[in-house]
Short mmCIF file of C-alpha atoms in Angstrom, two decimals:
data_model
loop_
_atom_site.label_atom_id
_atom_site.label_comp_id
_atom_site.label_asym_id
_atom_site.label_seq_id
_atom_site.Cartn_x
_atom_site.Cartn_y
_atom_site.Cartn_z
CA GLN B 5 6.50 25.83 40.11
CA GLY B 6 7.72 22.42 38.89
CA PHE B 7 5.54 20.43 41.29
CA LEU B 8 2.75 19.40 38.91
CA SER B 9 2.79 15.61 38.64
CA THR B 10 0.87 12.53 37.55
CA LEU B 11 0.00 9.80 40.06
CA LEU B 12 0.25 6.34 38.54
CA LEU B 13 -1.67 3.73 40.52
CA SER B 14 -1.27 -0.01 39.99
CA SER B 15 -3.89 -2.63 40.79
CA ASN B 16 -2.51 -3.52 44.25
CA GLY B 17 -2.36 0.09 45.39
CA SER B 18 1.32 0.71 44.67
CA CYS B 19 1.87 4.16 43.24
CA PHE B 20 4.53 5.97 41.25
CA ILE B 21 4.87 9.73 41.02
CA LEU B 22 5.63 11.01 37.52
CA PRO B 23 6.76 14.68 37.56
CA ALA B 24 5.11 16.53 34.68
CA GLU B 25 8.10 18.70 33.81
CA THR B 26 10.77 16.02 33.74
CA MET B 27 11.72 13.95 30.70
CA THR B 28 10.34 10.44 30.77
CA VAL B 29 12.65 7.57 29.76
CA VAL B 30 11.13 4.19 28.86
CA ILE B 31 12.97 1.01 27.92
CA GLY B 32 11.12 -1.46 25.71
CA PHE B 33 11.65 -5.20 25.22
CA GLU B 34 10.39 -6.84 22.01
CA GLY B 35 10.63 -10.53 21.14
CA SER B 36 7.31 -11.76 19.80
CA ALA B 37 8.79 -13.55 16.77
CA ASN B 38 12.32 -14.08 15.42
CA LYS B 39 13.60 -10.59 16.30
CA ILE B 40 14.81 -9.71 19.78
CA GLY B 41 15.23 -6.00 20.45
CA VAL B 42 15.67 -3.55 23.30
CA GLY B 43 15.05 0.14 22.70
CA ILE B 44 15.09 3.27 24.81
CA ILE B 45 12.89 6.32 24.18
CA ARG B 46 13.12 9.70 25.90
CA ASP B 47 10.22 12.02 25.09
CA GLY B 48 10.01 11.01 21.44
CA GLU B 49 13.77 10.66 20.92
CA VAL B 50 15.17 7.23 20.08
CA LEU B 51 18.27 6.90 22.24
CA SER B 52 19.12 3.32 21.25
CA ASN B 53 17.52 0.43 19.40
CA PRO B 54 19.78 -2.66 19.01
CA ARG B 55 18.33 -6.00 17.94
CA ARG B 56 19.23 -9.52 16.81
CA THR B 57 17.51 -11.85 14.34
CA TYR B 58 17.15 -15.62 14.55
CA ILE B 59 17.87 -16.85 11.01
CA THR B 60 17.15 -20.42 9.92
CA PRO B 61 18.48 -22.29 6.84
CA PRO B 62 16.71 -21.90 3.47
CA GLY B 63 13.48 -23.90 3.28
CA GLN B 64 12.89 -23.76 7.03
CA GLY B 65 10.78 -21.54 9.25
CA PHE B 66 11.49 -20.67 12.88
CA LEU B 67 10.00 -22.80 15.65
CA PRO B 68 8.87 -21.23 18.95
CA GLY B 69 11.20 -23.27 21.17
CA GLU B 70 14.30 -22.68 19.07
CA THR B 71 13.46 -19.00 18.69
CA ALA B 72 13.07 -18.60 22.44
CA LYS B 73 16.42 -20.35 22.96
CA HIS B 74 18.04 -17.82 20.62
CA HIS B 75 16.42 -14.92 22.47
CA ARG B 76 17.61 -16.21 25.84
CA SER B 77 21.18 -16.45 24.54
CA VAL B 78 21.40 -12.80 23.42
CA ILE B 79 18.85 -10.71 25.34
CA LEU B 80 21.18 -9.61 28.14
CA THR B 81 23.82 -8.61 25.61
CA VAL B 82 21.25 -6.59 23.67
CA LEU B 83 20.04 -4.98 26.91
CA GLN B 84 23.57 -3.86 27.79
CA GLU B 85 24.07 -2.53 24.25
CA ALA B 86 20.88 -0.47 24.56
CA LEU B 87 22.01 1.10 27.82
CA ASP B 88 25.54 1.74 26.53
CA GLU B 89 24.35 3.32 23.25
CA ALA B 90 21.93 5.56 25.15
CA GLY B 91 24.59 6.46 27.72
CA LEU B 92 22.19 5.63 30.53
CA LYS B 93 22.13 3.57 33.70
CA ALA B 94 19.30 1.71 35.40
CA ALA B 95 18.62 4.71 37.64
CA ASP B 96 17.82 6.84 34.56
CA ILE B 97 14.96 4.57 33.42
CA ASP B 98 11.43 5.53 34.49
CA CYS B 99 9.48 2.51 33.19
CA VAL B 100 10.10 -0.97 31.76
CA ALA B 101 7.81 -1.91 28.86
CA TYR B 102 7.55 -5.32 27.22
CA THR B 103 5.51 -6.99 24.48
CA LYS B 104 2.50 -8.66 26.07
CA GLY B 105 1.28 -10.05 22.74
CA PRO B 106 0.30 -11.05 20.16
CA GLY B 107 3.08 -13.36 19.05
CA MET B 108 4.70 -16.75 19.55
CA GLY B 109 4.27 -18.10 23.07
CA ALA B 110 7.79 -19.22 23.99
CA PRO B 111 9.60 -16.10 22.71
CA LEU B 112 7.02 -13.83 24.40
CA VAL B 113 7.53 -15.62 27.73
CA THR B 114 11.32 -15.27 27.45
CA VAL B 115 11.08 -11.51 27.00
CA ALA B 116 8.39 -11.06 29.68
CA ILE B 117 10.50 -12.89 32.27
CA VAL B 118 13.51 -10.67 31.59
CA ALA B 119 11.38 -7.51 31.67
CA ARG B 120 9.74 -8.53 34.95
CA THR B 121 13.12 -9.33 36.49
CA VAL B 122 14.67 -6.06 35.34
CA ALA B 123 11.71 -4.04 36.63
CA GLN B 124 12.01 -5.64 40.06
CA LEU B 125 15.80 -5.36 40.24
CA TRP B 126 15.69 -1.71 39.23
CA GLY B 127 12.59 -0.88 41.26
CA LYS B 128 10.73 0.46 38.21
CA PRO B 129 7.09 0.18 37.15
CA LEU B 130 6.27 -2.45 34.53
CA LEU B 131 4.03 -2.04 31.48
CA GLY B 132 2.67 -4.68 29.09
CA VAL B 133 2.27 -3.35 25.53
CA ASN B 134 0.23 -4.55 22.57
CA HIS B 135 2.69 -5.37 19.77
CA CYS B 136 0.45 -3.97 17.04
CA ILE B 137 -0.01 -0.68 18.85
CA GLY B 138 3.76 -0.50 19.24
CA HIS B 139 4.07 -0.51 15.44
CA ILE B 140 1.39 2.17 15.07
CA GLU B 141 2.78 4.53 17.69
CA MET B 142 6.32 4.18 16.35
CA GLY B 143 5.07 4.92 12.84
CA ARG B 144 3.18 8.00 14.02
CA LEU B 145 6.25 9.25 15.89
CA ILE B 146 8.74 8.79 13.04
CA THR B 147 6.52 10.09 10.21
CA ASN B 148 4.64 12.83 12.11
CA SER B 149 1.40 11.62 10.55
CA GLU B 150 -1.67 13.04 12.29
CA ASN B 151 -4.58 10.61 12.01
CA PRO B 152 -3.77 8.07 9.30
CA THR B 153 -5.52 4.98 8.07
CA VAL B 154 -2.98 2.31 9.05
CA LEU B 155 -2.04 -0.74 7.00
CA TYR B 156 -0.33 -3.12 9.40
CA VAL B 157 1.40 -5.91 7.49
CA SER B 158 3.84 -8.42 8.96
CA GLY B 159 4.59 -12.11 9.25
CA GLY B 160 1.84 -12.62 11.81
CA ASN B 161 -0.65 -9.82 11.18
CA THR B 162 -2.52 -8.14 8.35
CA GLN B 163 -4.96 -5.41 9.38
CA VAL B 164 -6.39 -2.12 8.14
CA ILE B 165 -6.83 0.12 11.16
CA ALA B 166 -8.14 3.59 11.97
CA TYR B 167 -8.45 5.44 15.27
CA SER B 168 -11.94 6.19 16.54
CA GLU B 169 -13.33 6.87 20.02
CA ARG B 170 -10.34 5.73 22.09
CA ARG B 171 -9.71 2.54 20.12
CA TYR B 172 -7.69 1.50 17.12
CA ARG B 173 -10.57 0.01 15.14
CA ILE B 174 -9.96 -2.84 12.71
CA PHE B 175 -11.77 -2.13 9.44
CA GLY B 176 -10.38 -5.10 7.53
CA GLU B 177 -7.99 -8.00 8.07
CA THR B 178 -6.86 -11.37 6.84
CA ILE B 179 -9.30 -14.20 7.49
CA ASP B 180 -6.55 -16.83 7.51
CA ILE B 181 -2.78 -16.25 7.27
CA ALA B 182 -0.89 -12.96 7.28
CA VAL B 183 0.62 -11.57 4.09
CA GLY B 184 4.13 -11.90 5.50
CA ASN B 185 3.48 -15.54 6.36
CA CYS B 186 2.29 -16.11 2.78
CA LEU B 187 5.52 -14.63 1.40
CA ASP B 188 7.72 -16.49 3.90
CA ARG B 189 6.13 -19.85 3.16
CA PHE B 190 6.44 -19.33 -0.58
CA ALA B 191 10.13 -18.55 -0.05
CA ARG B 192 10.53 -21.97 1.57
CA VAL B 193 8.94 -23.66 -1.45
CA ILE B 194 11.58 -22.36 -3.86
CA LYS B 195 14.36 -22.39 -1.23
CA ILE B 196 14.94 -18.63 -1.01
CA SER B 197 17.42 -17.60 1.71
CA ASN B 198 16.14 -16.37 5.08
CA ASP B 199 19.10 -13.98 5.38
CA PRO B 200 18.38 -11.14 6.04
CA SER B 201 14.72 -12.15 5.55
CA PRO B 202 12.72 -14.13 2.99
CA GLY B 203 10.47 -11.16 2.26
CA TYR B 204 13.43 -8.94 1.41
CA ASN B 205 14.90 -11.56 -0.90
CA ILE B 206 11.56 -12.05 -2.65
CA GLU B 207 11.41 -8.28 -3.19
CA GLN B 208 14.85 -8.27 -4.83
CA MET B 209 14.00 -11.24 -7.04
CA ALA B 210 10.67 -9.69 -8.04
CA LYS B 211 12.52 -6.72 -9.52
CA LYS B 212 13.95 -9.09 -12.14
CA GLY B 213 10.62 -10.72 -12.97
CA THR B 214 9.19 -9.93 -16.43
CA LYS B 215 6.25 -12.31 -16.80
CA TYR B 216 3.05 -12.03 -14.77
CA ILE B 217 1.47 -15.34 -13.76
CA GLU B 218 -2.21 -14.95 -12.95
CA LEU B 219 -2.97 -15.97 -9.37
CA PRO B 220 -6.19 -16.08 -7.29
CA TYR B 221 -7.23 -12.61 -6.13
CA THR B 222 -9.24 -12.98 -2.93
CA VAL B 223 -10.83 -9.89 -1.41
CA LYS B 224 -13.97 -10.49 0.62
CA GLY B 225 -15.54 -7.13 1.42
CA MET B 226 -13.01 -5.45 3.70
CA ASP B 227 -11.10 -8.66 4.39
CA VAL B 228 -8.48 -10.62 2.46
CA SER B 229 -7.45 -14.26 2.21
CA PHE B 230 -3.94 -15.47 1.39
CA SER B 231 -4.08 -19.22 2.08
CA GLY B 232 -5.65 -20.05 -1.29
CA ILE B 233 -3.08 -17.99 -3.17
CA LEU B 234 -0.31 -19.76 -1.30
CA SER B 235 -1.75 -23.23 -2.01
CA TYR B 236 -2.14 -22.37 -5.68
CA ILE B 237 1.38 -21.01 -6.18
CA GLU B 238 2.94 -23.83 -4.13
CA ASP B 239 1.34 -26.33 -6.49
CA ALA B 240 1.95 -24.32 -9.65
CA ALA B 241 5.56 -23.39 -8.90
CA HIS B 242 6.99 -26.87 -9.42
CA LYS B 243 5.06 -27.41 -12.65
CA LEU B 244 5.89 -24.01 -14.12
CA LEU B 245 9.55 -24.08 -13.14
CA SER B 246 10.17 -27.68 -14.21
CA THR B 247 8.73 -26.94 -17.66
CA SER B 248 10.55 -23.59 -17.96
CA GLN B 249 7.28 -21.70 -18.40
CA CYS B 250 8.56 -19.02 -16.03
CA THR B 251 11.44 -18.20 -13.71
CA PRO B 252 11.52 -18.00 -9.90
CA GLU B 253 11.79 -14.23 -10.36
CA ASP B 254 8.54 -14.23 -12.37
CA LEU B 255 6.77 -16.06 -9.55
CA CYS B 256 8.08 -13.59 -6.93
CA PHE B 257 6.95 -10.70 -9.12
CA SER B 258 3.50 -12.20 -9.69
CA LEU B 259 2.91 -13.01 -6.02
CA GLN B 260 3.93 -9.52 -4.89
CA GLU B 261 1.78 -7.76 -7.47
CA THR B 262 -1.29 -9.81 -6.57
CA VAL B 263 -1.18 -9.66 -2.77
CA PHE B 264 -0.14 -6.00 -2.71
CA ALA B 265 -2.99 -5.02 -5.04
CA MET B 266 -5.38 -6.69 -2.59
CA LEU B 267 -3.92 -4.69 0.30
CA VAL B 268 -4.14 -1.41 -1.61
CA GLU B 269 -7.80 -2.11 -2.43
CA ILE B 270 -8.95 -2.65 1.13
CA THR B 271 -6.85 0.27 2.39
CA GLU B 272 -8.48 2.60 -0.14
CA ARG B 273 -11.93 1.37 0.87
CA ALA B 274 -11.15 2.08 4.54
CA MET B 275 -9.90 5.56 3.63
CA ALA B 276 -13.14 6.29 1.80
CA HIS B 277 -15.19 5.10 4.77
CA CYS B 278 -13.21 7.18 7.28
CA GLY B 279 -12.74 10.23 5.05
CA SER B 280 -9.00 9.90 5.63
CA GLN B 281 -6.29 11.67 3.64
CA GLU B 282 -3.33 9.83 5.15
CA VAL B 283 -2.03 6.27 4.93
CA LEU B 284 0.60 4.88 7.27
CA ILE B 285 2.21 1.51 6.46
CA VAL B 286 3.73 -0.33 9.43
CA GLY B 287 5.04 -3.82 10.10
CA GLY B 288 7.86 -5.79 8.53
CA VAL B 289 6.24 -6.11 5.09
CA GLY B 290 5.85 -2.33 5.13
CA CYS B 291 9.57 -2.07 4.25
CA ASN B 292 8.79 -3.37 0.77
CA LEU B 293 9.35 -0.56 -1.70
CA ARG B 294 7.00 -2.04 -4.28
CA LEU B 295 4.15 -2.04 -1.75
CA GLN B 296 4.97 1.58 -0.92
CA GLU B 297 5.04 2.43 -4.62
CA MET B 298 1.64 0.85 -5.31
CA MET B 299 0.11 2.49 -2.25
CA GLY B 300 1.66 5.80 -3.30
CA VAL B 301 -0.07 5.64 -6.69
CA MET B 302 -3.44 5.13 -5.00
CA CYS B 303 -2.80 7.96 -2.55
CA LYS B 304 -1.78 10.33 -5.35
CA GLU B 305 -5.01 9.58 -7.23
CA ARG B 306 -6.99 10.43 -4.09
CA GLY B 307 -4.93 13.50 -3.20
CA ALA B 308 -3.80 11.75 -0.03
CA ARG B 309 -0.40 11.40 1.64
CA LEU B 310 1.55 8.19 2.19
CA PHE B 311 3.74 7.66 5.26
CA ALA B 312 6.17 4.78 5.76
CA THR B 313 9.40 4.08 7.62
CA ASP B 314 12.56 2.17 6.76
CA GLU B 315 13.65 -1.21 8.10
CA SER B 316 14.95 0.35 11.33
CA PHE B 317 11.41 0.84 12.56
CA CYS B 318 9.16 -1.22 10.23
CA ILE B 319 10.74 -4.46 11.39
CA ASP B 320 10.07 -5.52 15.00
CA ASN B 321 12.23 -3.52 17.40
CA GLY B 322 12.44 -2.54 21.04
CA ALA B 323 12.00 1.20 20.48
CA MET B 324 8.44 0.74 19.20
CA ILE B 325 7.50 -1.00 22.45
CA ALA B 326 9.23 1.76 24.39
CA GLN B 327 7.33 4.45 22.44
CA ALA B 328 3.93 2.84 22.98
CA GLY B 329 4.93 2.29 26.60
CA TRP B 330 5.91 5.95 26.88
CA GLU B 331 2.48 7.04 25.64
CA MET B 332 0.69 4.64 27.97
CA PHE B 333 2.87 5.43 31.00
CA ARG B 334 2.40 9.18 30.59
CA SER B 335 -1.38 8.67 30.50
CA GLY B 336 -1.43 6.66 33.72
CA HIS B 337 -1.00 3.01 32.73
CA VAL B 338 1.00 0.60 34.89
CA THR B 339 0.94 -3.22 34.85
CA GLU B 340 1.00 -4.93 38.22
CA LEU B 341 3.43 -7.86 38.50
CA SER B 342 0.60 -10.35 39.01
CA ASP B 343 -0.98 -9.14 35.76
CA SER B 344 2.22 -9.25 33.71
CA TRP B 345 1.38 -12.35 31.72
CA ILE B 346 1.59 -12.76 27.96
CA THR B 347 -0.99 -13.77 25.39
CA GLN B 348 -0.51 -15.08 21.87
CA ARG B 349 -3.81 -13.51 20.84
CA TYR B 350 -4.18 -9.85 21.71
CA ARG B 351 -6.40 -7.82 19.41
CA THR B 352 -5.42 -4.29 18.47
CA ASP B 353 -8.91 -3.04 19.36
CA GLU B 354 -8.81 -4.55 22.86
CA VAL B 355 -6.65 -1.70 24.16
CA GLU B 356 -8.27 1.53 25.34
CA VAL B 357 -6.24 4.35 23.82
CA THR B 358 -6.17 6.92 26.62
CA TRP B 359 -3.29 8.99 25.22
CA ARG B 360 -5.12 10.34 22.17
CA ASP B 361 -8.04 12.76 22.04
#
């Protein structure tokens, strides 16, 4: 009794014994964009999840080199906070997970180096995690959704995803820029603050908008395009505002209504194709209450259920990497040190999902 275990074998023959009846503790490092976070998960329980955000002045985005410099300056502090909040020591950790990609190169490298170093110092197995799958698995954990159609919307990604035959299949996506990138770049045009985030500030301004400005609506089958909308509103904003034809709040309102309607349309089409009765919204843009409201109306009309999380877990965080790492580690995944590189392009459907039926 108590001796059932899982043998985890890495590519060079190193092995780790994972007792089946003990609780598994995984620490996750996330830093693919302007958030740096370290989270600890123990069998579905979030023990800690501190993070920091690199915030630039209004009208500016965040550059890879400067973002990586920010991450380097705070990552060890955030790591110590995670351990202290969880009340754990290095010896209590079973696996070290980190974001392998996708994301910005320099920040990803910063986090990977720290994760590799920590894994070696602590003598723990290492595990590279797909950032997108981290969002999905965290959303499934927090909401208890069973098999949802997933809308993944963030500054770098826009995808409609459903699980099928050991893969998270992409049914639709952006063909150019992500919806979050569209919102962020519009915020720069009209000098909206980046604190706490441009998307959040656009959402608050949109609540005060009263006039809808017609914008290009670009859905191509199951895919969407946001670059044309952005170009149009960038050009139109100066003309409309300088002639007092509308307010900045009206533009925020109009942009949100248009791009969110596009996302609801392709999500509903994916639901119909998959016969799904659940929608899960993940990613930083998923915090937007207007998007949740619009998606909720569609779900109600279909007799479906909507699942979403708050900013604690929608926005990039370490716990989501730890949760995906927990699932992968328990099903036998380990990343050998020589394979612990990063990639800026890492498709959601590249990962074999061995932890689901």
